[in-house]
Short mmCIF file of C-alpha atoms in Angstrom, two decimals:
data_model
loop_
_atom_site.label_atom_id
_atom_site.label_comp_id
_atom_site.label_asym_id
_atom_site.label_seq_id
_atom_site.Cartn_x
_atom_site.Cartn_y
_atom_site.Cartn_z
CA MET C 3 -17.70 -13.08 45.86
CA LEU C 4 -20.20 -12.01 43.10
CA GLU C 5 -22.06 -9.95 45.64
CA ALA C 6 -18.77 -8.16 46.42
CA VAL C 7 -18.47 -7.34 42.66
CA LEU C 8 -22.06 -6.13 42.51
CA SER C 9 -21.44 -3.84 45.48
CA ARG C 10 -18.86 -2.07 43.36
CA VAL C 11 -20.59 -2.10 39.94
CA ARG C 12 -24.27 -1.74 40.82
CA PRO C 13 -25.25 1.95 40.70
CA SER C 14 -26.48 3.39 43.96
CA PRO C 15 -30.03 4.75 44.40
CA LEU C 16 -28.50 8.27 44.44
CA GLU C 17 -26.60 7.56 41.13
CA ARG C 18 -29.74 6.22 39.50
CA ASP C 19 -31.80 9.18 40.58
CA ARG C 20 -29.13 11.59 39.28
CA LEU C 21 -28.96 9.86 35.88
CA LYS C 22 -32.80 9.87 35.61
CA SER C 23 -32.90 13.59 36.53
CA VAL C 24 -30.32 14.53 33.86
CA ALA C 25 -32.00 12.33 31.18
CA ARG C 26 -35.41 13.98 31.97
CA LYS C 27 -33.89 17.45 31.60
CA ILE C 28 -32.37 16.61 28.29
CA VAL C 29 -35.55 15.05 26.96
CA SER C 30 -37.53 18.05 28.15
CA ARG C 31 -35.01 20.43 26.52
CA ILE C 32 -35.36 18.58 23.19
CA GLU C 33 -39.14 18.73 23.37
CA GLU C 34 -39.02 22.46 24.04
CA LEU C 35 -36.67 23.10 21.19
CA ALA C 36 -38.78 21.07 18.78
CA ASP C 37 -41.97 22.84 19.84
CA ALA C 38 -40.37 26.27 19.53
CA ARG C 39 -39.24 25.47 15.93
CA GLY C 40 -42.41 23.72 14.90
CA VAL C 41 -40.51 20.59 13.88
CA GLU C 42 -40.88 17.01 14.88
CA GLY C 43 -38.27 15.40 17.07
CA GLU C 44 -39.12 12.60 19.40
CA PRO C 45 -36.49 12.17 22.13
CA MET C 46 -35.74 8.59 23.36
CA LEU C 47 -33.37 7.46 26.03
CA VAL C 48 -31.72 4.23 24.72
CA GLY C 49 -28.82 2.01 25.60
CA SER C 50 -27.85 0.58 29.02
CA ALA C 51 -29.09 3.70 30.88
CA ALA C 52 -32.61 3.07 29.59
CA ARG C 53 -32.40 -0.66 30.55
CA GLY C 54 -30.82 -0.35 34.01
CA THR C 55 -27.73 -2.29 32.98
CA TRP C 56 -25.16 0.48 33.20
CA LEU C 57 -22.07 0.13 35.42
CA SER C 58 -21.58 2.44 38.40
CA GLY C 59 -19.41 5.37 37.51
CA ASP C 60 -20.38 5.40 33.85
CA HIS C 61 -21.80 8.85 33.09
CA ASP C 62 -22.77 8.36 29.45
CA LEU C 63 -26.20 8.82 28.01
CA ASP C 64 -27.49 7.90 24.52
CA ILE C 65 -30.47 10.00 23.52
CA PHE C 66 -31.92 9.60 20.09
CA ILE C 67 -34.05 12.20 18.33
CA GLY C 68 -36.44 10.47 16.06
CA VAL C 69 -38.11 11.88 12.86
CA SER C 70 -40.51 10.29 10.40
CA GLU C 71 -39.16 8.32 7.45
CA GLY C 72 -40.04 11.09 4.95
CA SER C 73 -38.36 13.84 6.94
CA ASN C 74 -34.78 15.20 6.86
CA LEU C 75 -32.43 14.41 9.77
CA SER C 76 -31.07 17.92 9.62
CA SER C 77 -33.90 19.26 11.74
CA ALA C 78 -33.13 16.80 14.45
CA LEU C 79 -29.35 17.58 14.19
CA GLU C 80 -30.08 21.29 14.54
CA ILE C 81 -32.04 20.63 17.74
CA ALA C 82 -29.11 18.40 19.04
CA ARG C 83 -26.70 21.29 18.54
CA ARG C 84 -28.77 23.51 20.87
CA VAL C 85 -29.20 21.15 23.77
CA ALA C 86 -25.95 22.05 25.52
CA PRO C 87 -23.37 24.86 24.94
CA ASN C 88 -20.47 22.48 25.35
CA PHE C 89 -20.63 20.13 22.31
CA GLU C 90 -18.91 18.91 19.20
CA GLU C 91 -20.29 17.46 16.04
CA ARG C 92 -19.15 13.97 15.14
CA TYR C 93 -19.80 11.76 12.19
CA ALA C 94 -20.44 8.01 11.92
CA GLU C 95 -22.86 6.94 9.26
CA HIS C 96 -24.34 10.44 9.58
CA ALA C 97 -23.71 13.45 11.76
CA TYR C 98 -24.58 13.44 15.53
CA VAL C 99 -23.68 15.64 18.50
CA HIS C 100 -21.57 14.70 21.47
CA ALA C 101 -22.25 17.08 24.37
CA ILE C 102 -21.40 17.58 28.03
CA PHE C 103 -24.53 18.17 30.11
CA GLU C 104 -24.23 18.59 33.89
CA GLY C 105 -21.23 16.31 34.00
CA PHE C 106 -22.60 13.62 31.77
CA GLU C 107 -21.29 12.77 28.36
CA VAL C 108 -24.30 12.66 26.02
CA ASP C 109 -24.54 11.40 22.42
CA LEU C 110 -27.52 13.10 20.73
CA VAL C 111 -28.25 11.04 17.63
CA PRO C 112 -30.83 11.84 14.93
CA CYS C 113 -32.64 8.71 13.56
CA TYR C 114 -35.66 7.73 11.57
CA LEU C 115 -38.77 6.28 13.22
CA VAL C 116 -39.15 3.15 11.20
CA GLU C 117 -41.79 0.53 11.86
CA ASP C 118 -39.57 -2.56 11.32
CA GLY C 119 -36.01 -3.05 12.66
CA SER C 120 -35.10 -4.99 9.55
CA LYS C 121 -36.06 -2.12 7.24
CA ILE C 122 -33.91 0.63 8.55
CA LEU C 123 -32.77 3.76 6.60
CA SER C 124 -29.58 4.14 8.68
CA ALA C 125 -27.79 1.86 11.13
CA VAL C 126 -28.80 3.75 14.25
CA ASP C 127 -32.52 3.30 13.38
CA ARG C 128 -32.49 -0.20 14.82
CA THR C 129 -31.22 0.98 18.24
CA PRO C 130 -34.69 1.87 19.61
CA PHE C 131 -35.81 -1.66 18.68
CA HIS C 132 -32.80 -3.11 20.59
CA SER C 133 -33.71 -1.03 23.64
CA ARG C 134 -37.35 -2.27 23.61
CA TYR C 135 -36.38 -5.85 22.97
CA VAL C 136 -33.84 -6.01 25.86
CA SER C 137 -35.95 -3.95 28.30
CA ALA C 138 -38.84 -6.37 27.94
CA ARG C 139 -36.66 -9.38 28.71
CA ILE C 140 -33.83 -8.26 31.01
CA ARG C 141 -36.02 -7.38 34.02
CA GLY C 142 -34.89 -9.28 37.15
CA ARG C 143 -31.50 -10.05 35.48
CA GLU C 144 -29.93 -6.63 35.51
CA ASP C 145 -27.33 -7.74 38.09
CA GLU C 146 -26.34 -10.72 35.88
CA ALA C 147 -25.80 -8.26 32.97
CA LEU C 148 -23.65 -6.02 35.26
CA LEU C 149 -21.53 -9.01 36.34
CA LEU C 150 -20.96 -10.08 32.72
CA LYS C 151 -20.07 -6.62 31.51
CA GLN C 152 -17.61 -6.01 34.37
CA PHE C 153 -16.04 -9.49 33.75
CA MET C 154 -15.64 -8.58 30.10
CA LYS C 155 -14.23 -5.19 31.03
CA GLY C 156 -11.78 -6.68 33.49
CA THR C 157 -10.56 -9.26 30.99
CA GLY C 158 -10.11 -6.66 28.22
CA VAL C 159 -12.80 -7.80 25.80
CA TYR C 160 -15.57 -5.28 26.47
CA GLY C 161 -16.31 -2.82 23.73
CA SER C 162 -17.38 -3.18 20.10
CA GLU C 163 -15.56 -0.19 18.78
CA LEU C 164 -12.98 -1.12 16.19
CA LYS C 165 -10.06 -0.24 18.51
CA VAL C 166 -11.16 -3.05 20.89
CA GLY C 167 -12.98 -5.53 18.61
CA GLY C 168 -14.83 -6.95 21.62
CA PHE C 169 -18.33 -7.52 22.97
CA SER C 170 -20.87 -4.67 22.85
CA GLY C 171 -23.18 -4.06 25.84
CA TYR C 172 -26.16 -5.16 23.73
CA LEU C 173 -24.36 -8.43 22.86
CA ALA C 174 -23.63 -9.06 26.59
CA GLU C 175 -27.26 -8.42 27.44
CA LEU C 176 -28.47 -10.83 24.73
CA LEU C 177 -26.16 -13.53 26.21
CA VAL C 178 -27.72 -13.00 29.63
CA ILE C 179 -31.18 -13.09 28.22
CA ARG C 180 -30.41 -16.35 26.45
CA ARG C 181 -28.72 -18.15 29.40
CA GLY C 182 -30.33 -16.47 32.37
CA SER C 183 -27.26 -15.73 34.47
CA PHE C 184 -23.63 -14.64 34.40
CA ILE C 185 -22.26 -18.06 35.42
CA SER C 186 -24.41 -19.80 32.81
CA VAL C 187 -23.04 -17.56 30.05
CA LEU C 188 -19.47 -18.45 31.11
CA GLU C 189 -20.38 -22.18 31.20
CA GLU C 190 -21.64 -21.98 27.65
CA ALA C 191 -18.67 -19.79 26.43
CA ALA C 192 -16.14 -22.16 27.85
CA HIS C 193 -17.10 -24.62 25.03
CA TRP C 194 -17.38 -22.20 22.16
CA ARG C 195 -15.54 -22.91 18.95
CA PRO C 196 -15.02 -20.76 15.83
CA GLY C 197 -18.30 -20.40 13.85
CA GLU C 198 -20.53 -20.61 16.93
CA VAL C 199 -24.13 -19.53 16.08
CA ILE C 200 -26.68 -18.17 18.61
CA ASP C 201 -30.15 -17.26 17.35
CA LEU C 202 -32.52 -16.32 20.18
CA GLU C 203 -35.60 -16.16 17.93
CA ASP C 204 -34.75 -19.01 15.54
CA HIS C 205 -35.53 -16.79 12.56
CA SER C 206 -32.39 -16.49 10.48
CA SER C 207 -31.18 -18.56 7.54
CA ARG C 208 -28.48 -16.18 6.43
CA GLU C 209 -24.85 -17.45 6.47
CA HIS C 210 -22.21 -15.53 8.28
CA GLU C 211 -18.44 -16.11 8.40
CA ASP C 212 -17.63 -14.38 11.65
CA PRO C 213 -16.00 -16.15 14.64
CA LEU C 214 -19.21 -15.80 16.66
CA VAL C 215 -22.59 -15.32 15.12
CA VAL C 216 -25.41 -13.84 17.35
CA VAL C 217 -28.36 -13.21 15.07
CA ASP C 218 -29.96 -9.80 15.87
CA PRO C 219 -33.44 -10.56 17.17
CA VAL C 220 -34.83 -7.36 15.73
CA ASP C 221 -33.02 -7.66 12.35
CA PRO C 222 -32.38 -11.27 11.30
CA GLY C 223 -29.87 -10.38 8.57
CA ARG C 224 -27.45 -8.81 11.06
CA ASN C 225 -24.86 -10.43 13.23
CA VAL C 226 -24.62 -8.58 16.58
CA ALA C 227 -21.18 -10.00 17.12
CA ALA C 228 -19.74 -8.84 13.71
CA ALA C 229 -17.25 -6.57 15.38
CA LEU C 230 -15.88 -9.34 17.67
CA THR C 231 -12.48 -10.52 16.63
CA LEU C 232 -11.27 -14.10 16.94
CA ASP C 233 -8.66 -13.05 19.53
CA ARG C 234 -11.16 -11.23 21.75
CA MET C 235 -13.64 -14.06 21.48
CA PHE C 236 -11.11 -16.66 22.65
CA THR C 237 -9.62 -14.45 25.33
CA PHE C 238 -13.16 -14.48 26.75
CA VAL C 239 -13.46 -18.21 26.30
CA ALA C 240 -10.20 -18.86 28.10
CA ALA C 241 -10.99 -16.40 30.92
CA SER C 242 -14.38 -18.14 31.33
CA ARG C 243 -12.76 -21.50 31.79
CA LEU C 244 -10.22 -20.24 34.32
CA PHE C 245 -12.85 -18.27 36.32
CA LEU C 246 -15.11 -21.36 36.53
CA GLU C 247 -12.12 -23.37 37.81
CA GLU C 248 -10.90 -20.70 40.31
CA PRO C 249 -13.03 -17.57 40.77
CA LYS C 250 -11.04 -14.44 41.60
CA LEU C 251 -11.90 -10.80 41.94
CA ASP C 252 -8.94 -10.07 39.70
CA PHE C 253 -10.97 -11.10 36.65
CA PHE C 254 -13.28 -8.22 37.36
CA PHE C 255 -10.84 -5.69 38.74
CA PRO C 256 -7.30 -6.24 37.41
CA ALA C 257 -4.47 -4.28 38.91
CA PRO C 258 -4.04 -0.91 37.21
CA VAL C 259 -1.10 -0.46 34.85
CA SER C 260 1.30 2.23 35.84
CA PRO C 261 3.20 4.16 33.22
CA LEU C 262 6.78 3.07 32.82
CA SER C 263 9.47 5.28 34.34
CA ASP C 264 12.66 5.98 32.53
CA ASP C 265 14.58 3.42 34.52
CA GLU C 266 11.88 0.78 33.94
CA LEU C 267 11.91 1.43 30.21
CA ARG C 268 15.74 1.23 30.10
CA ASP C 269 15.49 -2.06 31.99
CA GLN C 270 13.02 -3.48 29.43
CA ILE C 271 15.22 -2.45 26.52
CA ALA C 272 18.29 -4.06 28.18
CA LYS C 273 16.42 -7.32 29.07
CA ARG C 274 14.86 -7.88 25.69
CA LYS C 275 17.89 -6.99 23.54
CA SER C 276 15.58 -6.61 20.56
CA THR C 277 15.32 -3.47 18.40
CA LEU C 278 12.38 -1.23 19.36
CA ILE C 279 11.15 1.21 16.80
CA LEU C 280 8.39 3.86 17.22
CA LEU C 281 6.73 5.67 14.38
CA GLU C 282 4.72 8.72 15.49
CA PHE C 283 2.62 11.16 13.56
CA GLU C 284 -0.35 13.53 14.14
CA ALA C 285 -3.83 12.09 14.09
CA PRO C 286 -6.27 13.47 11.48
CA ASP C 287 -9.57 15.02 12.55
CA GLN C 288 -11.66 11.85 12.39
CA VAL C 289 -13.54 9.71 14.88
CA GLU C 290 -11.93 6.63 16.43
CA ASP C 291 -13.83 4.02 14.33
CA VAL C 292 -12.49 5.72 11.14
CA ILE C 293 -8.94 5.98 12.41
CA PHE C 294 -8.30 2.56 13.92
CA PRO C 295 -8.92 0.37 10.78
CA GLN C 296 -6.53 2.60 8.88
CA LEU C 297 -4.02 2.50 11.73
CA ARG C 298 -4.09 -1.28 11.70
CA LYS C 299 -3.71 -1.17 7.93
CA ALA C 300 -0.64 1.06 8.34
CA GLU C 301 0.80 -1.37 10.87
CA GLN C 302 0.37 -4.28 8.46
CA SER C 303 1.80 -2.38 5.55
CA ILE C 304 4.92 -1.46 7.54
CA ARG C 305 5.31 -5.07 8.76
CA ALA C 306 5.03 -6.28 5.14
CA LEU C 307 7.65 -3.74 3.99
CA LEU C 308 10.04 -4.90 6.70
CA ASP C 309 9.43 -8.60 5.96
CA ARG C 310 9.97 -8.04 2.22
CA ASN C 311 13.34 -6.55 2.93
CA GLY C 312 14.50 -9.29 5.29
CA PHE C 313 13.83 -7.60 8.63
CA SER C 314 12.08 -9.90 11.14
CA VAL C 315 9.26 -8.25 13.13
CA MET C 316 8.58 -10.17 16.32
CA ARG C 317 5.52 -8.15 17.49
CA SER C 318 3.83 -4.76 16.97
CA ASP C 319 0.96 -2.70 18.26
CA VAL C 320 -0.69 0.66 17.70
CA ASP C 321 -2.52 3.26 19.65
CA TRP C 322 -3.85 6.82 19.66
CA HIS C 323 -2.53 8.94 22.49
CA ARG C 324 -3.98 12.24 23.54
CA ASN C 325 -2.42 12.86 26.96
CA LEU C 326 -0.15 15.71 27.95
CA PRO C 327 3.57 14.99 28.44
CA LEU C 328 4.89 14.32 31.95
CA GLY C 329 5.31 17.56 33.86
CA GLY C 330 2.33 19.22 32.07
CA GLY C 331 2.75 21.75 29.33
CA GLU C 332 0.46 23.31 26.69
CA ARG C 333 -0.59 21.83 23.38
CA GLY C 334 -1.18 24.30 20.72
CA GLY C 335 -2.80 24.31 17.30
CA SER C 336 -4.31 21.00 16.28
CA GLU C 337 -2.34 18.90 18.79
CA TRP C 338 -5.53 18.29 20.78
CA ARG C 339 -6.20 15.54 18.20
CA GLY C 340 -3.25 13.70 19.66
CA LEU C 341 -0.65 11.40 18.11
CA LEU C 342 -0.87 8.05 16.38
CA ARG C 343 1.85 5.56 17.27
CA ILE C 344 2.97 2.37 15.65
CA PHE C 345 5.33 0.41 17.87
CA LEU C 346 7.47 -2.36 16.38
CA GLU C 347 9.80 -4.89 17.97
CA LEU C 348 12.33 -6.41 15.63
CA SER C 349 14.31 -9.61 16.14
CA VAL C 350 16.54 -8.56 13.33
CA ALA C 351 17.07 -4.83 12.50
CA SER C 352 20.47 -4.86 10.71
CA LEU C 353 21.45 -7.08 7.80
CA PRO C 354 24.65 -7.70 5.86
CA ARG C 355 25.12 -5.76 2.64
CA VAL C 356 25.11 -9.02 0.57
CA GLU C 357 21.79 -10.64 -0.22
CA ARG C 358 20.99 -13.98 -1.85
CA ARG C 359 18.34 -13.98 -4.52
CA ILE C 360 16.97 -17.41 -5.55
CA GLY C 361 15.75 -17.70 -9.11
CA PRO C 362 13.80 -20.23 -11.15
CA PRO C 363 14.83 -23.85 -11.91
CA VAL C 364 17.54 -23.94 -14.63
CA TRP C 365 15.28 -26.08 -16.88
CA GLU C 366 12.84 -23.18 -17.19
CA ALA C 367 14.98 -21.58 -19.94
CA GLU C 368 12.95 -18.43 -20.54
CA HIS C 369 12.50 -17.62 -16.84
CA SER C 370 16.19 -18.30 -16.16
CA LYS C 371 17.18 -15.91 -18.95
CA LYS C 372 14.92 -13.17 -17.51
CA PHE C 373 16.22 -13.76 -14.02
CA ALA C 374 19.84 -13.43 -15.09
CA ALA C 375 19.11 -10.32 -17.12
CA SER C 376 17.42 -8.64 -14.18
CA HIS C 377 20.65 -8.95 -12.14
CA PRO C 378 23.38 -7.70 -14.54
CA TYR C 379 25.92 -6.77 -11.88
CA PRO C 380 25.82 -9.30 -8.98
CA LEU C 381 28.49 -9.64 -6.38
CA SER C 382 28.50 -13.33 -7.18
CA GLY C 383 26.73 -15.62 -9.59
CA PRO C 384 24.54 -16.54 -11.16
CA TYR C 385 25.35 -20.16 -10.11
CA VAL C 386 23.27 -23.29 -9.63
CA GLU C 387 22.12 -24.62 -6.27
CA ASP C 388 19.58 -27.34 -5.89
CA GLY C 389 18.73 -26.94 -9.55
CA ARG C 390 17.92 -23.23 -9.29
CA LEU C 391 19.84 -20.09 -10.33
CA VAL C 392 21.18 -18.07 -7.44
CA VAL C 393 22.81 -14.60 -7.41
CA GLU C 394 24.29 -12.65 -4.59
CA THR C 395 23.56 -8.95 -4.88
CA THR C 396 23.97 -5.70 -2.93
CA ARG C 397 21.13 -5.05 -0.48
CA LYS C 398 19.73 -1.54 -0.85
CA PHE C 399 18.75 -1.17 2.77
CA VAL C 400 20.80 -2.76 5.57
CA ASP C 401 19.12 -0.87 8.46
CA ALA C 402 15.39 -1.15 9.33
CA PRO C 403 15.00 2.54 10.47
CA GLU C 404 16.67 3.66 7.23
CA LEU C 405 14.15 1.62 5.21
CA LEU C 406 11.26 3.10 7.10
CA ARG C 407 12.43 6.68 6.68
CA SER C 408 12.88 6.01 2.93
CA GLN C 409 9.60 4.17 2.20
CA VAL C 410 6.95 4.73 4.94
CA ALA C 411 5.38 7.83 3.36
CA ASN C 412 4.78 5.88 0.16
CA LEU C 413 2.92 3.00 1.71
CA SER C 414 -0.77 2.33 1.38
CA VAL C 415 -2.10 3.26 4.90
CA GLY C 416 -5.60 4.61 4.31
CA ARG C 417 -7.04 7.71 2.86
CA HIS C 418 -6.85 9.80 6.04
CA LEU C 419 -3.51 8.49 7.37
CA GLY C 420 -1.60 8.78 4.17
CA PRO C 421 -1.73 12.63 3.95
CA GLN C 422 -0.87 12.83 7.62
CA LEU C 423 2.31 10.72 7.20
CA ARG C 424 3.37 12.77 4.22
CA ARG C 425 3.01 15.93 6.26
CA GLY C 426 5.55 14.66 8.72
CA TYR C 427 6.46 11.95 11.25
CA LYS C 428 9.11 10.95 13.79
CA ILE C 429 10.92 7.66 14.16
CA TYR C 430 12.51 6.78 17.45
CA VAL C 431 14.85 3.80 17.78
CA GLY C 432 15.86 2.01 21.00
CA GLN C 433 16.92 4.43 23.76
CA GLU C 434 15.49 7.34 21.73
CA ILE C 435 12.04 6.19 22.78
CA LEU C 436 12.89 7.61 26.27
CA GLU C 437 12.31 11.06 24.72
CA VAL C 438 8.60 10.28 24.53
CA GLU C 439 7.30 11.06 27.99
CA ASP C 440 3.52 11.28 27.83
CA LEU C 441 1.69 9.12 30.30
CA GLU C 442 -0.59 7.42 27.86
CA PHE C 443 2.30 6.14 25.81
CA ARG C 444 4.25 5.06 28.89
CA ALA C 445 1.19 3.02 30.09
CA PHE C 446 0.77 1.56 26.57
CA LEU C 447 4.45 0.38 26.81
CA ALA C 448 3.85 -1.14 30.28
CA ARG C 449 0.85 -3.13 28.86
CA TYR C 450 2.94 -4.18 25.86
CA PHE C 451 5.95 -5.45 27.91
CA SER C 452 3.78 -7.19 30.47
CA ALA C 453 1.35 -8.71 28.01
CA ARG C 454 -0.58 -11.42 29.75
CA GLU C 455 -4.20 -12.43 29.51
CA TRP C 456 -6.34 -14.91 31.44
CA VAL C 457 -5.46 -17.93 29.35
#
């Protein structure tokens, strides 16, 4: 069975030759631009493409442009801007260029050429050390890395970006280097517990508090698994156990999720009989790893608001959708940035107007006095129940959507999302969600309603 997986994920000789050809052209272009301007700029192919551990069909290249420690990264950035006409400038810890070159998506990243991976000037400076470390140890095990990466991809735990909170490619490769094979990695992972520590070089004494700690062999103070969430870690653990018990191709290649049709969405609403609420607003012009932590913060702030006011949230999720609506159509202005969506499912969305407020024990005289004074016009009370003061008052908000419309723009949701919310948003409730037709959102709903992992 594993050979059948490899036949689908191992790049063909033609694919490898094509990637090498494009990489050589980009490297040569960078060298020409650097020479013409009389500036230093050492191009380096890094990442899985450099190590032969990339999955078939992935047309992504990471090419770093190194400058000496005393230089300015701006010269390398200027070269990156001129490599391809189709590019955009992005920003992580510092600016880099994302370009399209002969059908490949290419990240052109300025970095410093430091001598020690533990003495970096910016986070990307350690990446060339990662590439050299893995390349020297992964030879002969590339297929094992491909199997592990596809297994992680199929079970939804691959990707260290903050949207996913999963395993990076580098982390997967280190696990293969440590254990030697895909199956051996799964056998070890099946017994992981929170706080697991893996140190390939036995050279770290630093304490970490992450669910999984994999000490970076080129920078002992860093945890390679720092982005991995507890849920993603144990989704992988559970999937490893199940696969070892009963191997199936579905672990690697799950059935694709189809966007919900109107009838399917109506059916879900009718079956669940909960209250579905969608908050939608325009995304700011920021990269994904800036947006998603703030989007999760907004989700938690909204849940806390609803909980404080007596509305029970059963489940929620968020996403960033950039697809066109069903049937096509043009997006104008800044709509290319897409829409941020916070989806909430409430067990209770409407409450009675009367609300009980439970106060302090009667024997706490001063607190009792303040409590009574803070409710001068109750519907009933104050009276004593189980030794405490109780009043029944008029609830300000009896409807969850009404509460959201009144308060959501004032919540703490992050420095980039706050201004966007205040510029405008839409709230859809129940059947109104049918008005949102774009395919990405309908696929998101399909995944939400059929949530099931290999556990």
